[in-house]
PDB file of C-alpha atoms in Angstrom:
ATOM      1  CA  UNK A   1     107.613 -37.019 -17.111  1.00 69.00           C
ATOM      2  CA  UNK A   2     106.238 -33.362 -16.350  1.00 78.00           C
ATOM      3  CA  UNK A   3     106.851 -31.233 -13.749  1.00 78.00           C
ATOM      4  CA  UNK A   4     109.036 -32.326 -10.004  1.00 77.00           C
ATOM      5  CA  UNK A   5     108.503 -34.444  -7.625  1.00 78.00           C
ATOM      6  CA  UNK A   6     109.865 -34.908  -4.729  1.00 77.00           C
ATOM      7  CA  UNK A   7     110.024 -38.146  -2.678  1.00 87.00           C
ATOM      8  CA  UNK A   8     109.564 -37.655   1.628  1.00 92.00           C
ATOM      9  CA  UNK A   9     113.415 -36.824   2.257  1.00 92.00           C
ATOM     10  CA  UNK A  10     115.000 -36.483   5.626  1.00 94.00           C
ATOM     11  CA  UNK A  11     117.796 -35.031   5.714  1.00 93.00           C
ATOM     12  CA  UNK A  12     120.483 -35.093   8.590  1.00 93.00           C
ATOM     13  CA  UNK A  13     123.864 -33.500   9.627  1.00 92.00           C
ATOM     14  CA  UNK A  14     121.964 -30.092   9.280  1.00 94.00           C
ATOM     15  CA  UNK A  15     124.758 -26.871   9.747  1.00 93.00           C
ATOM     16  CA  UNK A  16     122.926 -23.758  10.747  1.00 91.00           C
ATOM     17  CA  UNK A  17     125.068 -22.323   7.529  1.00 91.00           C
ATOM     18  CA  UNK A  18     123.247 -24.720   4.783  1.00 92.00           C
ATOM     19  CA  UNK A  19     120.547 -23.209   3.020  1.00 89.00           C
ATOM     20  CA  UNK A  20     118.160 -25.848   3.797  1.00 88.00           C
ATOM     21  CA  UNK A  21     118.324 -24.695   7.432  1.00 87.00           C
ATOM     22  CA  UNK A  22     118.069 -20.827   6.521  1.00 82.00           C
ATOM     23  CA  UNK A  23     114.946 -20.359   4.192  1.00 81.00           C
ATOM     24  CA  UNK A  24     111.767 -21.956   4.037  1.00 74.00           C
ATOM     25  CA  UNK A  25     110.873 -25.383   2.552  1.00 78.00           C
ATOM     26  CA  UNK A  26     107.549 -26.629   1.364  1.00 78.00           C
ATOM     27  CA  UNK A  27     107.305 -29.943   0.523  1.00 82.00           C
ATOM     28  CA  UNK A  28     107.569 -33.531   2.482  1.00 87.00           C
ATOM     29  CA  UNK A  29     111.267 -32.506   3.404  1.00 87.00           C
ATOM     30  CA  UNK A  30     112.460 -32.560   7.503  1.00 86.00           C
ATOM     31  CA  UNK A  31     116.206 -31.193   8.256  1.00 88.00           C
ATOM     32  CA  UNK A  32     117.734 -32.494  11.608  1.00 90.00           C
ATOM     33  CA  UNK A  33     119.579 -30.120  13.558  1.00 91.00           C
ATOM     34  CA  UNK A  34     121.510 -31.645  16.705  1.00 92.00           C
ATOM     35  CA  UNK A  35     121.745 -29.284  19.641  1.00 93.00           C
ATOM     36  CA  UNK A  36     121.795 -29.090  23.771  1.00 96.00           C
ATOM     37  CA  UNK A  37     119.681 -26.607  24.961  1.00 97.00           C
ATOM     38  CA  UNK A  38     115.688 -25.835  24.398  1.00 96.00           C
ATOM     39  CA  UNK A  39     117.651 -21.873  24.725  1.00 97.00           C
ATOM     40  CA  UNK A  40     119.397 -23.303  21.650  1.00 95.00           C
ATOM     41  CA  UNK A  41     116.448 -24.203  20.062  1.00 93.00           C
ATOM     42  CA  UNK A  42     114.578 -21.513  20.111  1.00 96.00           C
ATOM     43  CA  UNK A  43     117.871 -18.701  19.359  1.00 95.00           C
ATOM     44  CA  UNK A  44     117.859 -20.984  16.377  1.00 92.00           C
ATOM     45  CA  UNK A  45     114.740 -20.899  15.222  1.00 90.00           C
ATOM     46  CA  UNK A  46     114.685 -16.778  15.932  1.00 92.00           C
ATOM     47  CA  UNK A  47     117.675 -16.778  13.432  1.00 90.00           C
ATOM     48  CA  UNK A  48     115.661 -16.276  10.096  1.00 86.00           C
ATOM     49  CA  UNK A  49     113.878 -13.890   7.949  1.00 86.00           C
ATOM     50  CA  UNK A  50     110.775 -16.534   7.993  1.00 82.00           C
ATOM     51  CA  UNK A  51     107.827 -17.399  10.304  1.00 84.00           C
ATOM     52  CA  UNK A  52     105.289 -19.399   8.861  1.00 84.00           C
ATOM     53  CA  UNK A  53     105.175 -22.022  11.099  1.00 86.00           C
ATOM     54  CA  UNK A  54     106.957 -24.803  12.752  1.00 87.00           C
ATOM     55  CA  UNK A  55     106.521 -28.340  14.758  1.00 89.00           C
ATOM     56  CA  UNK A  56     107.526 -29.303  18.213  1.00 91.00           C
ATOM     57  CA  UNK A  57     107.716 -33.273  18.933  1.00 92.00           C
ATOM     58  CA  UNK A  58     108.441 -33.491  22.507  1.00 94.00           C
ATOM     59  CA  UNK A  59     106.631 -35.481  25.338  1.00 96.00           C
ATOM     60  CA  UNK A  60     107.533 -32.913  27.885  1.00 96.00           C
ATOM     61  CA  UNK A  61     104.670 -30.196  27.910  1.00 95.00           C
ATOM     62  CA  UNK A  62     106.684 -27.546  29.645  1.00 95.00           C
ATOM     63  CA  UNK A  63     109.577 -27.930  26.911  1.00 95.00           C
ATOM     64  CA  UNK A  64     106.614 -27.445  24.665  1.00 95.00           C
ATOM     65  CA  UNK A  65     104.929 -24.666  26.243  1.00 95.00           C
ATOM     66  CA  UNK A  66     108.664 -22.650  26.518  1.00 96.00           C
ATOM     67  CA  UNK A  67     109.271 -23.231  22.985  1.00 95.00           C
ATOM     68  CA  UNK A  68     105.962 -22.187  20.936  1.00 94.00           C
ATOM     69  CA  UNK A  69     106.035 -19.522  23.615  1.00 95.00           C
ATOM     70  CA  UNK A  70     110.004 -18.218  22.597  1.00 96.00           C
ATOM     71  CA  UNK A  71     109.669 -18.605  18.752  1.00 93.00           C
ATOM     72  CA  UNK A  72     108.479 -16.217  16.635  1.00 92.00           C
ATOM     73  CA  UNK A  73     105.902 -17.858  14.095  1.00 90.00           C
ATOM     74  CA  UNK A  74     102.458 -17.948  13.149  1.00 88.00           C
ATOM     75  CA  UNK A  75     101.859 -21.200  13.935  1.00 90.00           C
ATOM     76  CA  UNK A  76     103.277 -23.668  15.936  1.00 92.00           C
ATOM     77  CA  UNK A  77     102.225 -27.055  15.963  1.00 93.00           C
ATOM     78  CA  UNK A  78     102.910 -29.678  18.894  1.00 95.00           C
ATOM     79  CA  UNK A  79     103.127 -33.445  18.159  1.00 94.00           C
ATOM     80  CA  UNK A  80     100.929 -32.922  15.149  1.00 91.00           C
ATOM     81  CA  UNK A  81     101.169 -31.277  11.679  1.00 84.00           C
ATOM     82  CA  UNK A  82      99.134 -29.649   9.116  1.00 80.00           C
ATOM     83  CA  UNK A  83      95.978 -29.601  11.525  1.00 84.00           C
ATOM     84  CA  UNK A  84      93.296 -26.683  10.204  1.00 80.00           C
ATOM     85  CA  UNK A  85      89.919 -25.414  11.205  1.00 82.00           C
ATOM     86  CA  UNK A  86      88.485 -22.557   9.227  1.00 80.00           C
ATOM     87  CA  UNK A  87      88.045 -20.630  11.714  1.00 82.00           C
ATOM     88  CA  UNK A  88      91.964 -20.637  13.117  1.00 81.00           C
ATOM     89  CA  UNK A  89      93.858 -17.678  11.649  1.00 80.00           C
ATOM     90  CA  UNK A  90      96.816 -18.367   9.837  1.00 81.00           C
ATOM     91  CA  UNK A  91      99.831 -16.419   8.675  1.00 83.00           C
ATOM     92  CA  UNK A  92     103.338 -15.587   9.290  1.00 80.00           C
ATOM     93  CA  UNK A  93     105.440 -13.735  11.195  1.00 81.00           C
ATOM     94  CA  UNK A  94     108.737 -11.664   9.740  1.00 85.00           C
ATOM     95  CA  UNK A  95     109.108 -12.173   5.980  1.00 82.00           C
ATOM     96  CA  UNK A  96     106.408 -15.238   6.082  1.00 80.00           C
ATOM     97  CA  UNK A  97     103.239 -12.838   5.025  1.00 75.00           C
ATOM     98  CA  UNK A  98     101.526 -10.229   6.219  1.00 73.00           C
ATOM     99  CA  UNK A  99      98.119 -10.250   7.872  1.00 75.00           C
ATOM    100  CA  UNK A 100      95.864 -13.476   8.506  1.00 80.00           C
ATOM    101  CA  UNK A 101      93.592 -15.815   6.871  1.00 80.00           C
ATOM    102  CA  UNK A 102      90.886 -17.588   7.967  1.00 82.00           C
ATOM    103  CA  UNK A 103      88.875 -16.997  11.017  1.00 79.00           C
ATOM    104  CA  UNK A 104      87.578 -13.301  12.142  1.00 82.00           C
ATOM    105  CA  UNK A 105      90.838 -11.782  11.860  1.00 78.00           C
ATOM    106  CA  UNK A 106      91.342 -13.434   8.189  1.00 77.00           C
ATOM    107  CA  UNK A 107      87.733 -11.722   7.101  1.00 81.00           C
ATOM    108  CA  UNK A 108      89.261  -7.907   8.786  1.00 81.00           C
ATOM    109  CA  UNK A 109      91.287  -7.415   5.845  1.00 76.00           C
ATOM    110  CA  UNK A 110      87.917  -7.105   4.243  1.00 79.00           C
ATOM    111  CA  UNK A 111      86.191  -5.056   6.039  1.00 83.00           C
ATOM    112  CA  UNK A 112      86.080  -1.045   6.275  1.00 84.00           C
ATOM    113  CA  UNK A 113      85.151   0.723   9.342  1.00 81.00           C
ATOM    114  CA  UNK A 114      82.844   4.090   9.697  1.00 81.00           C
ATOM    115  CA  UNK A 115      81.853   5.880  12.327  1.00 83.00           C
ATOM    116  CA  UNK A 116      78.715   8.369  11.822  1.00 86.00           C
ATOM    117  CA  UNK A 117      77.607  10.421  14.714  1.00 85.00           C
ATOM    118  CA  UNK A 118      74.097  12.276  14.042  1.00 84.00           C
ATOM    119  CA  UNK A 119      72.455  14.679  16.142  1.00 80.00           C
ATOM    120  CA  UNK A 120      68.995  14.962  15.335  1.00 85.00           C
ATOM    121  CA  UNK A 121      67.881  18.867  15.176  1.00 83.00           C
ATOM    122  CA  UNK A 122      65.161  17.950  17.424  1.00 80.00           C
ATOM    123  CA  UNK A 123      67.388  16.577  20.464  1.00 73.00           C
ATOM    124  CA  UNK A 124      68.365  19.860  22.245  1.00 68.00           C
ATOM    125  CA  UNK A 125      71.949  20.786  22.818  1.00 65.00           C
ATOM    126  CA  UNK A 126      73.473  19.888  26.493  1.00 62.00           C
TER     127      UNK A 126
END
């Protein structure tokens, strides 16, 4: 009675002109694009103001390696989904976020860097 749910939808018949295929979508939602080419693919996936991330299913490793290699995104996952370690950053590209979390770049943003160079009045002069 409160608040949305949302059942797992798939939807197909995607246009690259629907908004479901231009903006981001959280939630247990999949849009299926047809299309020829893995150049295709990836021109396709280029084509938006977003980055987060984004899922390859393909049992051919070099189509896999030419795609998360072509598309800009902060993560790409292959075969798999929503797989984390604490110590993997994590962030967009484009209009997806700025800077990383988790991981040593993720605890950067936090940190403040000095440099202090002393000479000692004893230490003679070169």
């Amino acid at each position: 009675n409160k608040g949305w749910f949302i059942e797992p939808t798939v939807f197909a018949d995607v246009t690259d002109d629907m908004t479901i295929a231009r903006e981001e979508i959280f939630g247990p939602v999949m849009s299926i694009l047809k299309f020829k080419t893995i150049d295709e693919v990836i021109a396709r996936a280029n084509d938006s103001e977003y980055g987060l991330g984004g899922g390859v299913v393909t049992s051919n490793i070099d189509n896999a390696i030419k795609i998360s290699n072509g598309i800009r995104t902060g993560t790409v996952y292959v075969n798999c989904y929503d797989v984390f370690d604490s110590n993997t950053p994590f962030g967009g590209f484009k209009d997806s976020g700025i800077g990383r979390e988790n991981g040593e770049l993720g605890l950067r943003n936090y940190l403040e860097h000095k440099t202090v160079i002393i000479k000692r009045p004893e230490d003679s002069m070169p």
